[in-house]
Amino acid sequence: MRELGVEFEDVVAGLLERFQRQQGFPSADPTVLRAIAARLGALARAAVPAGDLAGTAAQVAGPGADAGLAEAVTQLVKAVTYPRLDVCRESYRETAADGTCRRQLAAQARRRISGTHCVDCPHWLAFGADEHAAWLRAAWRSDPADFDAARGVFLPEDFRVLRRLLSGPQ
């Protein structure tokens, strides 16, 4: 893993800000976002394995984090602590009994800091932005026009940057 410093904190603060915006929440104070980013960076540098997710996320979020910010932090803690996968679970295209694919609905993807894919999906590292978008669109089970209209929600490029920072030198 690369040394995680200012660039990591910038990316994490931006991810948190985007997540709040997607949820329609007011933006948190930038100093709060930077403090969260610093605590998440310390967790990543310590290479702490997945364990007490709720407790770890609460420590990283810090006191007074609202529910929306706390949810984003929980998802980021997963991204930092889950083991790196070599094979995609293909959760992005699982369908429910009614035929809908929840991960391909914009409302659902907005609630996920990683959009359609899992926080530990290997596709974040395997593909570049345009290649990934073309691949995901070709595998899309919902209306492709929905993907085109909200590509940044379904496939947020700031999350790819985070995954690459966490994975170390390529």
mmCIF file of C-alpha atoms in Angstrom:
data_model
loop_
_atom_site.group_PDB
_atom_site.id
_atom_site.type_symbol
_atom_site.label_atom_id
_atom_site.label_comp_id
_atom_site.label_asym_id
_atom_site.label_seq_id
_atom_site.Cartn_x
_atom_site.Cartn_y
_atom_site.Cartn_z
ATOM 1 C CA MET A 1 0.000 0.000 0.000
ATOM 2 C CA ARG A 2 1.219 3.479 -0.778
ATOM 3 C CA GLU A 3 1.963 5.985 1.900
ATOM 4 C CA LEU A 4 -1.434 7.607 2.433
ATOM 5 C CA GLY A 5 -1.221 11.306 3.087
ATOM 6 C CA VAL A 6 -2.730 14.529 1.828
ATOM 7 C CA GLU A 7 -3.886 13.071 -1.504
ATOM 8 C CA PHE A 8 -5.764 10.294 0.321
ATOM 9 C CA GLU A 9 -7.384 12.794 2.678
ATOM 10 C CA ASP A 10 -8.385 15.023 -0.251
ATOM 11 C CA VAL A 11 -10.029 12.086 -2.022
ATOM 12 C CA VAL A 12 -11.852 10.888 1.105
ATOM 13 C CA ALA A 13 -13.109 14.387 1.952
ATOM 14 C CA GLY A 14 -14.358 14.726 -1.637
ATOM 15 C CA LEU A 15 -16.076 11.334 -1.505
ATOM 16 C CA LEU A 16 -17.841 12.286 1.713
ATOM 17 C CA GLU A 17 -18.908 15.612 0.254
ATOM 18 C CA ARG A 18 -20.240 13.910 -2.899
ATOM 19 C CA PHE A 19 -22.118 11.346 -0.836
ATOM 20 C CA GLN A 20 -23.804 14.063 1.209
ATOM 21 C CA ARG A 21 -24.750 15.943 -1.964
ATOM 22 C CA GLN A 22 -26.186 12.765 -3.535
ATOM 23 C CA GLN A 23 -28.300 12.235 -0.440
ATOM 24 C CA GLY A 24 -29.539 15.817 -0.421
ATOM 25 C CA PHE A 25 -27.870 16.397 2.965
ATOM 26 C CA PRO A 26 -26.233 19.681 3.879
ATOM 27 C CA SER A 27 -22.464 19.619 3.533
ATOM 28 C CA ALA A 28 -20.531 18.940 6.699
ATOM 29 C CA ASP A 29 -17.896 21.358 7.872
ATOM 30 C CA PRO A 30 -14.735 20.758 5.796
ATOM 31 C CA THR A 31 -12.662 20.449 8.986
ATOM 32 C CA VAL A 32 -14.929 17.593 10.100
ATOM 33 C CA LEU A 33 -14.468 15.861 6.739
ATOM 34 C CA ARG A 34 -10.678 16.303 6.943
ATOM 35 C CA ALA A 35 -10.627 14.861 10.472
ATOM 36 C CA ILE A 36 -12.604 11.830 9.302
ATOM 37 C CA ALA A 37 -10.259 11.440 6.335
ATOM 38 C CA ALA A 38 -7.228 11.570 8.646
ATOM 39 C CA ARG A 39 -8.694 8.902 10.942
ATOM 40 C CA LEU A 40 -9.551 6.707 7.946
ATOM 41 C CA GLY A 41 -6.002 7.135 6.654
ATOM 42 C CA ALA A 42 -4.613 6.054 10.024
ATOM 43 C CA LEU A 43 -6.858 2.971 9.904
ATOM 44 C CA ALA A 44 -5.667 2.129 6.381
ATOM 45 C CA ARG A 45 -1.992 2.584 7.296
ATOM 46 C CA ALA A 46 -2.463 0.313 10.304
ATOM 47 C CA ALA A 47 -3.868 -2.364 7.955
ATOM 48 C CA VAL A 48 -6.543 -3.278 10.480
ATOM 49 C CA PRO A 49 -8.568 -6.278 9.275
ATOM 50 C CA ALA A 50 -12.351 -6.273 9.144
ATOM 51 C CA GLY A 51 -13.711 -6.811 12.621
ATOM 52 C CA ASP A 52 -16.118 -4.708 14.629
ATOM 53 C CA LEU A 53 -17.360 -2.704 11.678
ATOM 54 C CA ALA A 54 -19.849 -0.588 13.629
ATOM 55 C CA GLY A 55 -17.358 0.250 16.369
ATOM 56 C CA THR A 56 -14.553 1.047 13.951
ATOM 57 C CA ALA A 57 -16.827 3.172 11.774
ATOM 58 C CA ALA A 58 -18.065 5.085 14.835
ATOM 59 C CA GLN A 59 -14.457 5.820 15.859
ATOM 60 C CA VAL A 60 -13.562 7.004 12.355
ATOM 61 C CA ALA A 61 -16.740 9.117 12.036
ATOM 62 C CA GLY A 62 -16.076 10.742 15.390
ATOM 63 C CA PRO A 63 -18.524 12.293 17.807
ATOM 64 C CA GLY A 64 -21.595 13.992 16.475
ATOM 65 C CA ALA A 65 -21.561 12.554 12.948
ATOM 66 C CA ASP A 66 -25.069 12.615 11.519
ATOM 67 C CA ALA A 67 -26.639 9.418 10.171
ATOM 68 C CA GLY A 68 -25.821 10.191 6.539
ATOM 69 C CA LEU A 69 -22.181 10.908 7.221
ATOM 70 C CA ALA A 70 -21.940 7.874 9.504
ATOM 71 C CA GLU A 71 -23.289 5.648 6.709
ATOM 72 C CA ALA A 72 -20.706 6.971 4.261
ATOM 73 C CA VAL A 73 -17.937 6.366 6.795
ATOM 74 C CA THR A 74 -19.146 2.791 7.344
ATOM 75 C CA GLN A 75 -18.886 2.158 3.617
ATOM 76 C CA LEU A 76 -15.396 3.686 3.504
ATOM 77 C CA VAL A 77 -14.260 1.573 6.459
ATOM 78 C CA LYS A 78 -15.380 -1.485 4.475
ATOM 79 C CA ALA A 79 -13.335 -0.276 1.506
ATOM 80 C CA VAL A 80 -10.268 0.043 3.721
ATOM 81 C CA THR A 81 -10.615 -3.146 5.773
ATOM 82 C CA TYR A 82 -12.149 -5.715 3.431
ATOM 83 C CA PRO A 83 -9.651 -7.989 1.715
ATOM 84 C CA ARG A 84 -8.905 -7.278 -1.923
ATOM 85 C CA LEU A 85 -10.949 -9.504 -4.216
ATOM 86 C CA ASP A 86 -9.644 -11.069 -7.408
ATOM 87 C CA VAL A 87 -13.090 -12.063 -8.711
ATOM 88 C CA CYS A 88 -16.210 -9.892 -8.806
ATOM 89 C CA ARG A 89 -19.257 -11.179 -6.915
ATOM 90 C CA GLU A 90 -21.425 -9.683 -9.681
ATOM 91 C CA SER A 91 -23.749 -8.109 -7.119
ATOM 92 C CA TYR A 92 -24.161 -5.208 -9.520
ATOM 93 C CA ARG A 93 -26.447 -7.333 -11.703
ATOM 94 C CA GLU A 94 -28.353 -9.485 -9.208
ATOM 95 C CA THR A 95 -32.085 -9.348 -9.792
ATOM 96 C CA ALA A 96 -34.912 -9.504 -7.299
ATOM 97 C CA ALA A 97 -37.998 -11.702 -7.670
ATOM 98 C CA ASP A 98 -39.768 -8.871 -9.499
ATOM 99 C CA GLY A 99 -36.965 -8.693 -12.067
ATOM 100 C CA THR A 100 -35.481 -5.400 -10.880
ATOM 101 C CA CYS A 101 -31.808 -5.014 -10.277
ATOM 102 C CA ARG A 102 -31.487 -2.828 -7.171
ATOM 103 C CA ARG A 103 -27.858 -1.855 -7.776
ATOM 104 C CA GLN A 104 -28.891 -0.505 -11.175
ATOM 105 C CA LEU A 105 -31.477 1.886 -9.763
ATOM 106 C CA ALA A 106 -30.192 5.432 -9.325
ATOM 107 C CA ALA A 107 -31.900 5.815 -5.935
ATOM 108 C CA GLN A 108 -30.094 2.738 -4.611
ATOM 109 C CA ALA A 109 -26.753 3.679 -6.169
ATOM 110 C CA ARG A 110 -26.963 7.146 -4.559
ATOM 111 C CA ARG A 111 -26.965 5.459 -1.144
ATOM 112 C CA ARG A 112 -23.702 3.683 -1.979
ATOM 113 C CA ILE A 113 -20.427 5.574 -1.967
ATOM 114 C CA SER A 114 -19.193 3.107 -4.605
ATOM 115 C CA GLY A 115 -22.309 3.391 -6.767
ATOM 116 C CA THR A 116 -23.328 0.140 -8.441
ATOM 117 C CA HIS A 117 -20.248 -1.913 -7.573
ATOM 118 C CA CYS A 118 -19.144 -3.245 -4.188
ATOM 119 C CA VAL A 119 -16.523 -1.287 -2.292
ATOM 120 C CA ASP A 120 -14.042 -4.125 -2.816
ATOM 121 C CA CYS A 121 -14.887 -4.974 -6.448
ATOM 122 C CA PRO A 122 -11.782 -5.826 -8.499
ATOM 123 C CA HIS A 123 -13.186 -3.980 -11.529
ATOM 124 C CA TRP A 124 -12.179 -0.659 -9.930
ATOM 125 C CA LEU A 125 -8.567 -1.705 -10.457
ATOM 126 C CA ALA A 126 -8.889 -3.801 -13.605
ATOM 127 C CA PHE A 127 -10.434 -1.105 -15.802
ATOM 128 C CA GLY A 128 -9.757 2.492 -16.679
ATOM 129 C CA ALA A 129 -12.699 4.902 -16.534
ATOM 130 C CA ASP A 130 -13.913 4.672 -20.135
ATOM 131 C CA GLU A 131 -13.241 0.951 -20.441
ATOM 132 C CA HIS A 132 -15.119 0.330 -17.192
ATOM 133 C CA ALA A 133 -18.089 2.436 -18.288
ATOM 134 C CA ALA A 134 -18.328 0.585 -21.618
ATOM 135 C CA TRP A 135 -18.034 -2.787 -19.897
ATOM 136 C CA LEU A 136 -20.651 -1.936 -17.248
ATOM 137 C CA ARG A 137 -23.054 -0.483 -19.796
ATOM 138 C CA ALA A 138 -22.784 -3.666 -21.904
ATOM 139 C CA ALA A 139 -23.576 -5.761 -18.814
ATOM 140 C CA TRP A 140 -26.425 -3.443 -17.733
ATOM 141 C CA ARG A 141 -29.697 -5.282 -17.072
ATOM 142 C CA SER A 142 -31.761 -2.154 -16.600
ATOM 143 C CA ASP A 143 -32.447 0.565 -19.157
ATOM 144 C CA PRO A 144 -29.074 1.673 -20.615
ATOM 145 C CA ALA A 145 -30.458 5.213 -20.867
ATOM 146 C CA ASP A 146 -30.628 5.247 -17.044
ATOM 147 C CA PHE A 147 -26.922 4.409 -16.906
ATOM 148 C CA ASP A 148 -26.086 7.107 -19.429
ATOM 149 C CA ALA A 149 -28.117 9.712 -17.545
ATOM 150 C CA ALA A 150 -26.485 9.003 -14.172
ATOM 151 C CA ARG A 151 -23.102 7.469 -14.999
ATOM 152 C CA GLY A 152 -21.406 9.414 -12.196
ATOM 153 C CA VAL A 153 -23.837 7.966 -9.650
ATOM 154 C CA PHE A 154 -23.511 4.391 -10.894
ATOM 155 C CA LEU A 155 -19.767 4.541 -11.522
ATOM 156 C CA PRO A 156 -18.207 7.339 -9.424
ATOM 157 C CA GLU A 157 -14.673 7.989 -10.599
ATOM 158 C CA ASP A 158 -13.587 9.447 -7.271
ATOM 159 C CA PHE A 159 -14.127 6.001 -5.798
ATOM 160 C CA ARG A 160 -11.795 4.477 -8.427
ATOM 161 C CA VAL A 161 -9.118 6.934 -7.287
ATOM 162 C CA LEU A 162 -9.612 5.770 -3.700
ATOM 163 C CA ARG A 163 -9.357 2.085 -4.660
ATOM 164 C CA ARG A 164 -6.140 2.768 -6.543
ATOM 165 C CA LEU A 165 -4.642 4.683 -3.655
ATOM 166 C CA LEU A 166 -5.488 1.810 -1.326
ATOM 167 C CA SER A 167 -4.059 -0.814 -3.666
ATOM 168 C CA GLY A 168 -0.619 0.719 -3.859
ATOM 169 C CA PRO A 169 1.703 0.999 -6.850
ATOM 170 C CA GLN A 170 0.286 -0.487 -10.043
#
